[in-house]
Amino acid sequence: MLLDEDPATLIHHTIGNFNIHPDKTAIGRINESLSTLQQARDLRIRDAENALKKLSRNFQTLATQHSETVSAHSSTDHASQIVELDTQKFRVAKAASDLEIEGERLEQELEGLKGRLRALDMQGIEGDEAMKAKRELEDPTILKLKVYRSLGIDLDLDGTGAYNKATIRNTQKGDVHVVNIDPKFSKFFYANYFWQTL
C-alpha cells in the first residue's frame, strides 16, 4: 500500500478541514432568488397571456364589425349619396348667390329711397311751392280753407278728421270769437252765424 493511513480516514480529515457552511448558505440564497424570479416571470407571462387574450377578443369583435360594415356598404348607394349631396351643395350655392344679388338690389333701392326721403324732408310736409300750388288747385277742401282764412276764419280738426272748432277774427272790430261746432246744428246755421260775426 502506498499510503500510510487509510484513504477513508484521510478523506474524512480533508472534509473536516473544508468550511462549506457559507457556500451552502449562498447556494440557498441563490435558490430562493431563482424561485422568486421564476414566480415573477410566471406572473408576467400570465399577465401577458391575459392581455393577449383580451386583445384577441377585441380584434375579433372589430373584425366582425368591419366585415358587417363592408357587407352592408354599397358602392352604388355611396355614389348616389355623393351625387345628391353635390346637387344640394350647388342648389345652396345658387340660392346664396341669388340672395346676394337680391340683397344688392334692395340696397340700391334703399339708397334711392333714402335720397328721395332726403329730398322730401327738404321740401317739408306740404312739399315744394309747385306741389303746393298744384294740390291747392286740385283739392276743393284746401280751396275752401283758403277762402275761410281770407275771411279771417280758422277751422280746427279733431282726432276723427271732422271740424270741431272755428276761430273767427274780425280785424275791423278787433274781436276774436271761438265757436265750437256741433253736428246737431246745420251748416246753414253756422254759415249765418259766421257772416253775422264778420
PDB file of C-alpha atoms in Angstrom:
ATOM      1  CA  MET A   1       0.000   0.000   0.000  1.00  0.00           C
ATOM      2  CA  LEU A   2       1.279   3.419  -0.929  1.00  0.00           C
ATOM      3  CA  LEU A   3      -0.414   5.442   1.801  1.00  0.00           C
ATOM      4  CA  ASP A   4       0.427   5.107   5.448  1.00  0.00           C
ATOM      5  CA  GLU A   5      -3.144   5.789   6.509  1.00  0.00           C
ATOM      6  CA  ASP A   6      -6.490   4.527   5.392  1.00  0.00           C
ATOM      7  CA  PRO A   7      -7.849   6.606   2.468  1.00  0.00           C
ATOM      8  CA  ALA A   8     -11.254   6.893   4.126  1.00  0.00           C
ATOM      9  CA  THR A   9      -9.653   8.419   7.174  1.00  0.00           C
ATOM     10  CA  LEU A  10      -7.678  10.814   5.030  1.00  0.00           C
ATOM     11  CA  ILE A  11     -10.810  11.875   3.124  1.00  0.00           C
ATOM     12  CA  HIS A  12     -12.704  12.323   6.352  1.00  0.00           C
ATOM     13  CA  HIS A  13      -9.912  14.561   7.785  1.00  0.00           C
ATOM     14  CA  THR A  14      -9.778  16.506   4.485  1.00  0.00           C
ATOM     15  CA  ILE A  15     -13.537  17.104   4.553  1.00  0.00           C
ATOM     16  CA  GLY A  16     -13.247  18.335   8.125  1.00  0.00           C
ATOM     17  CA  ASN A  17     -10.705  20.963   7.048  1.00  0.00           C
ATOM     18  CA  PHE A  18     -13.154  22.443   4.424  1.00  0.00           C
ATOM     19  CA  ASN A  19     -15.666  25.076   5.661  1.00  0.00           C
ATOM     20  CA  ILE A  20     -18.684  24.523   3.361  1.00  0.00           C
ATOM     21  CA  HIS A  21     -21.366  26.160   5.523  1.00  0.00           C
ATOM     22  CA  PRO A  22     -21.104  29.670   3.904  1.00  0.00           C
ATOM     23  CA  ASP A  23     -21.237  28.018   0.485  1.00  0.00           C
ATOM     24  CA  LYS A  24     -24.384  26.137   1.417  1.00  0.00           C
ATOM     25  CA  THR A  25     -25.963  29.372   2.690  1.00  0.00           C
ATOM     26  CA  ALA A  26     -25.033  31.155  -0.538  1.00  0.00           C
ATOM     27  CA  ILE A  27     -26.473  28.312  -2.622  1.00  0.00           C
ATOM     28  CA  GLY A  28     -29.688  28.507  -0.554  1.00  0.00           C
ATOM     29  CA  ARG A  29     -29.970  32.236  -1.179  1.00  0.00           C
ATOM     30  CA  ILE A  30     -29.353  31.699  -4.886  1.00  0.00           C
ATOM     31  CA  ASN A  31     -32.057  29.017  -4.964  1.00  0.00           C
ATOM     32  CA  GLU A  32     -34.504  31.423  -3.206  1.00  0.00           C
ATOM     33  CA  SER A  33     -33.671  34.195  -5.692  1.00  0.00           C
ATOM     34  CA  LEU A  34     -34.166  31.807  -8.606  1.00  0.00           C
ATOM     35  CA  SER A  35     -37.511  30.723  -7.162  1.00  0.00           C
ATOM     36  CA  THR A  36     -38.620  34.389  -6.702  1.00  0.00           C
ATOM     37  CA  LEU A  37     -37.507  35.241 -10.237  1.00  0.00           C
ATOM     38  CA  GLN A  38     -39.351  32.224 -11.600  1.00  0.00           C
ATOM     39  CA  GLN A  39     -42.552  33.274  -9.790  1.00  0.00           C
ATOM     40  CA  ALA A  40     -42.227  36.852 -11.081  1.00  0.00           C
ATOM     41  CA  ARG A  41     -41.576  35.547 -14.582  1.00  0.00           C
ATOM     42  CA  ASP A  42     -44.607  33.258 -14.398  1.00  0.00           C
ATOM     43  CA  LEU A  43     -46.751  36.169 -13.173  1.00  0.00           C
ATOM     44  CA  ARG A  44     -45.589  38.387 -16.043  1.00  0.00           C
ATOM     45  CA  ILE A  45     -46.212  35.603 -18.549  1.00  0.00           C
ATOM     46  CA  ARG A  46     -49.708  35.093 -17.123  1.00  0.00           C
ATOM     47  CA  ASP A  47     -50.458  38.864 -17.354  1.00  0.00           C
ATOM     48  CA  ALA A  48     -49.138  38.954 -20.934  1.00  0.00           C
ATOM     49  CA  GLU A  49     -51.313  35.947 -21.847  1.00  0.00           C
ATOM     50  CA  ASN A  50     -54.405  37.642 -20.330  1.00  0.00           C
ATOM     51  CA  ALA A  51     -53.643  40.859 -22.236  1.00  0.00           C
ATOM     52  CA  LEU A  52     -53.160  38.849 -25.424  1.00  0.00           C
ATOM     53  CA  LYS A  53     -56.499  37.092 -24.920  1.00  0.00           C
ATOM     54  CA  LYS A  54     -58.231  40.447 -24.327  1.00  0.00           C
ATOM     55  CA  LEU A  55     -56.630  41.935 -27.453  1.00  0.00           C
ATOM     56  CA  SER A  56     -57.639  38.844 -29.425  1.00  0.00           C
ATOM     57  CA  ARG A  57     -61.262  39.245 -28.305  1.00  0.00           C
ATOM     58  CA  ASN A  58     -61.190  42.981 -29.231  1.00  0.00           C
ATOM     59  CA  PHE A  59     -59.673  42.127 -32.588  1.00  0.00           C
ATOM     60  CA  GLN A  60     -62.338  39.507 -33.211  1.00  0.00           C
ATOM     61  CA  THR A  61     -65.111  41.983 -32.327  1.00  0.00           C
ATOM     62  CA  LEU A  62     -63.652  44.711 -34.538  1.00  0.00           C
ATOM     63  CA  ALA A  63     -63.087  42.254 -37.378  1.00  0.00           C
ATOM     64  CA  THR A  64     -66.755  41.179 -37.139  1.00  0.00           C
ATOM     65  CA  GLN A  65     -67.939  44.800 -37.111  1.00  0.00           C
ATOM     66  CA  HIS A  66     -65.700  45.619 -40.062  1.00  0.00           C
ATOM     67  CA  SER A  67     -66.971  42.684 -42.071  1.00  0.00           C
ATOM     68  CA  GLU A  68     -70.599  43.641 -41.275  1.00  0.00           C
ATOM     69  CA  THR A  69     -69.929  47.250 -42.287  1.00  0.00           C
ATOM     70  CA  VAL A  70     -68.228  46.199 -45.509  1.00  0.00           C
ATOM     71  CA  SER A  71     -71.044  43.786 -46.359  1.00  0.00           C
ATOM     72  CA  ALA A  72     -73.706  46.416 -45.579  1.00  0.00           C
ATOM     73  CA  HIS A  73     -71.903  49.111 -47.564  1.00  0.00           C
ATOM     74  CA  SER A  74     -72.975  49.534 -51.151  1.00  0.00           C
ATOM     75  CA  SER A  75     -70.752  51.467 -53.541  1.00  0.00           C
ATOM     76  CA  THR A  76     -73.757  52.484 -55.671  1.00  0.00           C
ATOM     77  CA  ASP A  77     -75.544  53.933 -52.609  1.00  0.00           C
ATOM     78  CA  HIS A  78     -72.393  55.800 -51.692  1.00  0.00           C
ATOM     79  CA  ALA A  79     -72.078  57.221 -55.209  1.00  0.00           C
ATOM     80  CA  SER A  80     -75.745  58.261 -55.275  1.00  0.00           C
ATOM     81  CA  GLN A  81     -75.384  59.940 -51.870  1.00  0.00           C
ATOM     82  CA  ILE A  82     -72.355  61.880 -53.131  1.00  0.00           C
ATOM     83  CA  VAL A  83     -74.278  62.958 -56.236  1.00  0.00           C
ATOM     84  CA  GLU A  84     -77.250  64.029 -54.093  1.00  0.00           C
ATOM     85  CA  LEU A  85     -75.006  65.983 -51.716  1.00  0.00           C
ATOM     86  CA  ASP A  86     -73.285  67.680 -54.672  1.00  0.00           C
ATOM     87  CA  THR A  87     -76.687  68.627 -56.081  1.00  0.00           C
ATOM     88  CA  GLN A  88     -77.740  70.080 -52.725  1.00  0.00           C
ATOM     89  CA  LYS A  89     -74.438  71.954 -52.488  1.00  0.00           C
ATOM     90  CA  PHE A  90     -74.975  73.546 -55.907  1.00  0.00           C
ATOM     91  CA  ARG A  91     -78.574  74.431 -55.039  1.00  0.00           C
ATOM     92  CA  VAL A  92     -77.478  76.099 -51.812  1.00  0.00           C
ATOM     93  CA  ALA A  93     -74.693  77.959 -53.637  1.00  0.00           C
ATOM     94  CA  LYS A  94     -77.157  79.184 -56.286  1.00  0.00           C
ATOM     95  CA  ALA A  95     -79.673  80.255 -53.624  1.00  0.00           C
ATOM     96  CA  ALA A  96     -76.910  82.117 -51.762  1.00  0.00           C
ATOM     97  CA  SER A  97     -75.853  83.834 -54.989  1.00  0.00           C
ATOM     98  CA  ASP A  98     -79.458  84.799 -55.787  1.00  0.00           C
ATOM     99  CA  LEU A  99     -79.929  86.153 -52.263  1.00  0.00           C
ATOM    100  CA  GLU A 100     -76.719  88.151 -52.545  1.00  0.00           C
ATOM    101  CA  ILE A 101     -77.874  89.680 -55.853  1.00  0.00           C
ATOM    102  CA  GLU A 102     -81.293  90.430 -54.337  1.00  0.00           C
ATOM    103  CA  GLY A 103     -79.602  91.992 -51.297  1.00  0.00           C
ATOM    104  CA  GLU A 104     -77.516  94.264 -53.534  1.00  0.00           C
ATOM    105  CA  ARG A 105     -80.637  95.259 -55.498  1.00  0.00           C
ATOM    106  CA  LEU A 106     -82.502  96.035 -52.264  1.00  0.00           C
ATOM    107  CA  GLU A 107     -79.536  98.066 -51.002  1.00  0.00           C
ATOM    108  CA  GLN A 108     -79.606 100.139 -54.189  1.00  0.00           C
ATOM    109  CA  GLU A 109     -83.350 100.582 -53.854  1.00  0.00           C
ATOM    110  CA  LEU A 110     -82.884 101.590 -50.212  1.00  0.00           C
ATOM    111  CA  GLU A 111     -80.279 104.190 -51.195  1.00  0.00           C
ATOM    112  CA  GLY A 112     -82.678 105.562 -53.806  1.00  0.00           C
ATOM    113  CA  LEU A 113     -85.487 105.739 -51.254  1.00  0.00           C
ATOM    114  CA  LYS A 114     -83.184 107.445 -48.745  1.00  0.00           C
ATOM    115  CA  GLY A 115     -82.312 110.052 -51.366  1.00  0.00           C
ATOM    116  CA  ARG A 116     -85.979 110.573 -52.109  1.00  0.00           C
ATOM    117  CA  LEU A 117     -86.724 110.868 -48.372  1.00  0.00           C
ATOM    118  CA  ARG A 118     -83.982 113.489 -48.007  1.00  0.00           C
ATOM    119  CA  ALA A 119     -85.458 115.436 -50.921  1.00  0.00           C
ATOM    120  CA  LEU A 120     -88.946 115.216 -49.382  1.00  0.00           C
ATOM    121  CA  ASP A 121     -87.603 116.287 -45.978  1.00  0.00           C
ATOM    122  CA  MET A 122     -86.001 119.314 -47.588  1.00  0.00           C
ATOM    123  CA  GLN A 123     -89.339 120.198 -49.227  1.00  0.00           C
ATOM    124  CA  GLY A 124     -91.198 119.939 -45.915  1.00  0.00           C
ATOM    125  CA  ILE A 125     -94.584 118.456 -45.066  1.00  0.00           C
ATOM    126  CA  GLU A 126     -96.519 120.373 -47.713  1.00  0.00           C
ATOM    127  CA  GLY A 127     -93.938 119.871 -50.474  1.00  0.00           C
ATOM    128  CA  ASP A 128     -92.289 122.490 -52.639  1.00  0.00           C
ATOM    129  CA  GLU A 129     -94.105 125.520 -53.959  1.00  0.00           C
ATOM    130  CA  ALA A 130     -95.096 123.862 -57.249  1.00  0.00           C
ATOM    131  CA  MET A 131     -96.585 120.874 -55.398  1.00  0.00           C
ATOM    132  CA  LYS A 132     -98.477 123.174 -53.010  1.00  0.00           C
ATOM    133  CA  ALA A 133     -99.935 125.184 -55.857  1.00  0.00           C
ATOM    134  CA  LYS A 134    -100.926 122.051 -57.764  1.00  0.00           C
ATOM    135  CA  ARG A 135    -102.519 120.498 -54.683  1.00  0.00           C
ATOM    136  CA  GLU A 136    -104.420 123.683 -53.874  1.00  0.00           C
ATOM    137  CA  LEU A 137    -105.771 123.806 -57.412  1.00  0.00           C
ATOM    138  CA  GLU A 138    -106.893 120.162 -57.262  1.00  0.00           C
ATOM    139  CA  ASP A 139    -108.213 119.926 -53.673  1.00  0.00           C
ATOM    140  CA  PRO A 140    -111.543 121.699 -53.059  1.00  0.00           C
ATOM    141  CA  THR A 141    -111.134 121.411 -49.288  1.00  0.00           C
ATOM    142  CA  ILE A 142    -107.913 123.400 -49.420  1.00  0.00           C
ATOM    143  CA  LEU A 143    -109.635 125.998 -51.600  1.00  0.00           C
ATOM    144  CA  LYS A 144    -112.456 126.283 -49.054  1.00  0.00           C
ATOM    145  CA  LEU A 145    -109.979 126.638 -46.181  1.00  0.00           C
ATOM    146  CA  LYS A 146    -108.137 129.363 -48.105  1.00  0.00           C
ATOM    147  CA  VAL A 147    -111.396 131.221 -48.625  1.00  0.00           C
ATOM    148  CA  TYR A 148    -112.215 130.882 -44.896  1.00  0.00           C
ATOM    149  CA  ARG A 149    -108.746 132.100 -43.905  1.00  0.00           C
ATOM    150  CA  SER A 150    -109.017 135.076 -46.241  1.00  0.00           C
ATOM    151  CA  LEU A 151    -112.236 135.954 -44.397  1.00  0.00           C
ATOM    152  CA  GLY A 152    -110.463 135.549 -41.006  1.00  0.00           C
ATOM    153  CA  ILE A 153    -111.908 132.150 -40.063  1.00  0.00           C
ATOM    154  CA  ASP A 154    -109.582 129.317 -38.933  1.00  0.00           C
ATOM    155  CA  LEU A 155    -111.035 125.807 -38.621  1.00  0.00           C
ATOM    156  CA  ASP A 156    -109.570 123.179 -36.297  1.00  0.00           C
ATOM    157  CA  LEU A 157    -109.790 119.394 -36.832  1.00  0.00           C
ATOM    158  CA  ASP A 158    -110.473 116.858 -34.100  1.00  0.00           C
ATOM    159  CA  GLY A 159    -108.913 113.351 -33.935  1.00  0.00           C
ATOM    160  CA  THR A 160    -111.514 111.882 -36.338  1.00  0.00           C
ATOM    161  CA  GLY A 161    -110.865 114.400 -39.128  1.00  0.00           C
ATOM    162  CA  ALA A 162    -114.050 116.448 -38.570  1.00  0.00           C
ATOM    163  CA  TYR A 163    -114.070 120.182 -37.855  1.00  0.00           C
ATOM    164  CA  ASN A 164    -114.927 120.825 -34.218  1.00  0.00           C
ATOM    165  CA  LYS A 165    -113.897 124.427 -33.608  1.00  0.00           C
ATOM    166  CA  ALA A 166    -113.754 127.695 -35.564  1.00  0.00           C
ATOM    167  CA  THR A 167    -111.818 130.834 -34.612  1.00  0.00           C
ATOM    168  CA  ILE A 168    -113.320 133.966 -36.183  1.00  0.00           C
ATOM    169  CA  ARG A 169    -111.185 137.159 -36.289  1.00  0.00           C
ATOM    170  CA  ASN A 170    -112.829 140.467 -37.111  1.00  0.00           C
ATOM    171  CA  THR A 171    -109.980 142.833 -37.910  1.00  0.00           C
ATOM    172  CA  GLN A 172    -112.289 145.863 -38.256  1.00  0.00           C
ATOM    173  CA  LYS A 173    -113.736 145.467 -34.748  1.00  0.00           C
ATOM    174  CA  GLY A 174    -110.626 143.782 -33.243  1.00  0.00           C
ATOM    175  CA  ASP A 175    -112.752 140.878 -31.982  1.00  0.00           C
ATOM    176  CA  VAL A 176    -111.923 137.165 -31.807  1.00  0.00           C
ATOM    177  CA  HIS A 177    -114.719 134.610 -31.397  1.00  0.00           C
ATOM    178  CA  VAL A 178    -114.200 130.886 -30.777  1.00  0.00           C
ATOM    179  CA  VAL A 179    -117.137 128.733 -31.853  1.00  0.00           C
ATOM    180  CA  ASN A 180    -117.482 125.046 -31.030  1.00  0.00           C
ATOM    181  CA  ILE A 181    -119.024 123.247 -33.992  1.00  0.00           C
ATOM    182  CA  ASP A 182    -121.677 120.732 -33.009  1.00  0.00           C
ATOM    183  CA  PRO A 183    -123.008 118.347 -35.703  1.00  0.00           C
ATOM    184  CA  LYS A 184    -126.570 118.668 -34.370  1.00  0.00           C
ATOM    185  CA  PHE A 185    -126.738 122.202 -35.844  1.00  0.00           C
ATOM    186  CA  SER A 186    -126.961 122.613 -39.612  1.00  0.00           C
ATOM    187  CA  LYS A 187    -124.288 124.061 -41.878  1.00  0.00           C
ATOM    188  CA  PHE A 188    -126.751 126.818 -42.794  1.00  0.00           C
ATOM    189  CA  PHE A 189    -126.937 127.855 -39.104  1.00  0.00           C
ATOM    190  CA  TYR A 190    -123.139 128.130 -38.808  1.00  0.00           C
ATOM    191  CA  ALA A 191    -122.838 129.974 -42.144  1.00  0.00           C
ATOM    192  CA  ASN A 192    -125.346 132.623 -40.959  1.00  0.00           C
ATOM    193  CA  TYR A 193    -123.567 132.874 -37.602  1.00  0.00           C
ATOM    194  CA  PHE A 194    -120.157 133.323 -39.225  1.00  0.00           C
ATOM    195  CA  TRP A 195    -121.495 136.057 -41.553  1.00  0.00           C
ATOM    196  CA  GLN A 196    -123.138 137.893 -38.658  1.00  0.00           C
ATOM    197  CA  THR A 197    -119.915 137.762 -36.647  1.00  0.00           C
ATOM    198  CA  LEU A 198    -117.869 139.090 -39.560  1.00  0.00           C
TER     199      LEU A 198
END
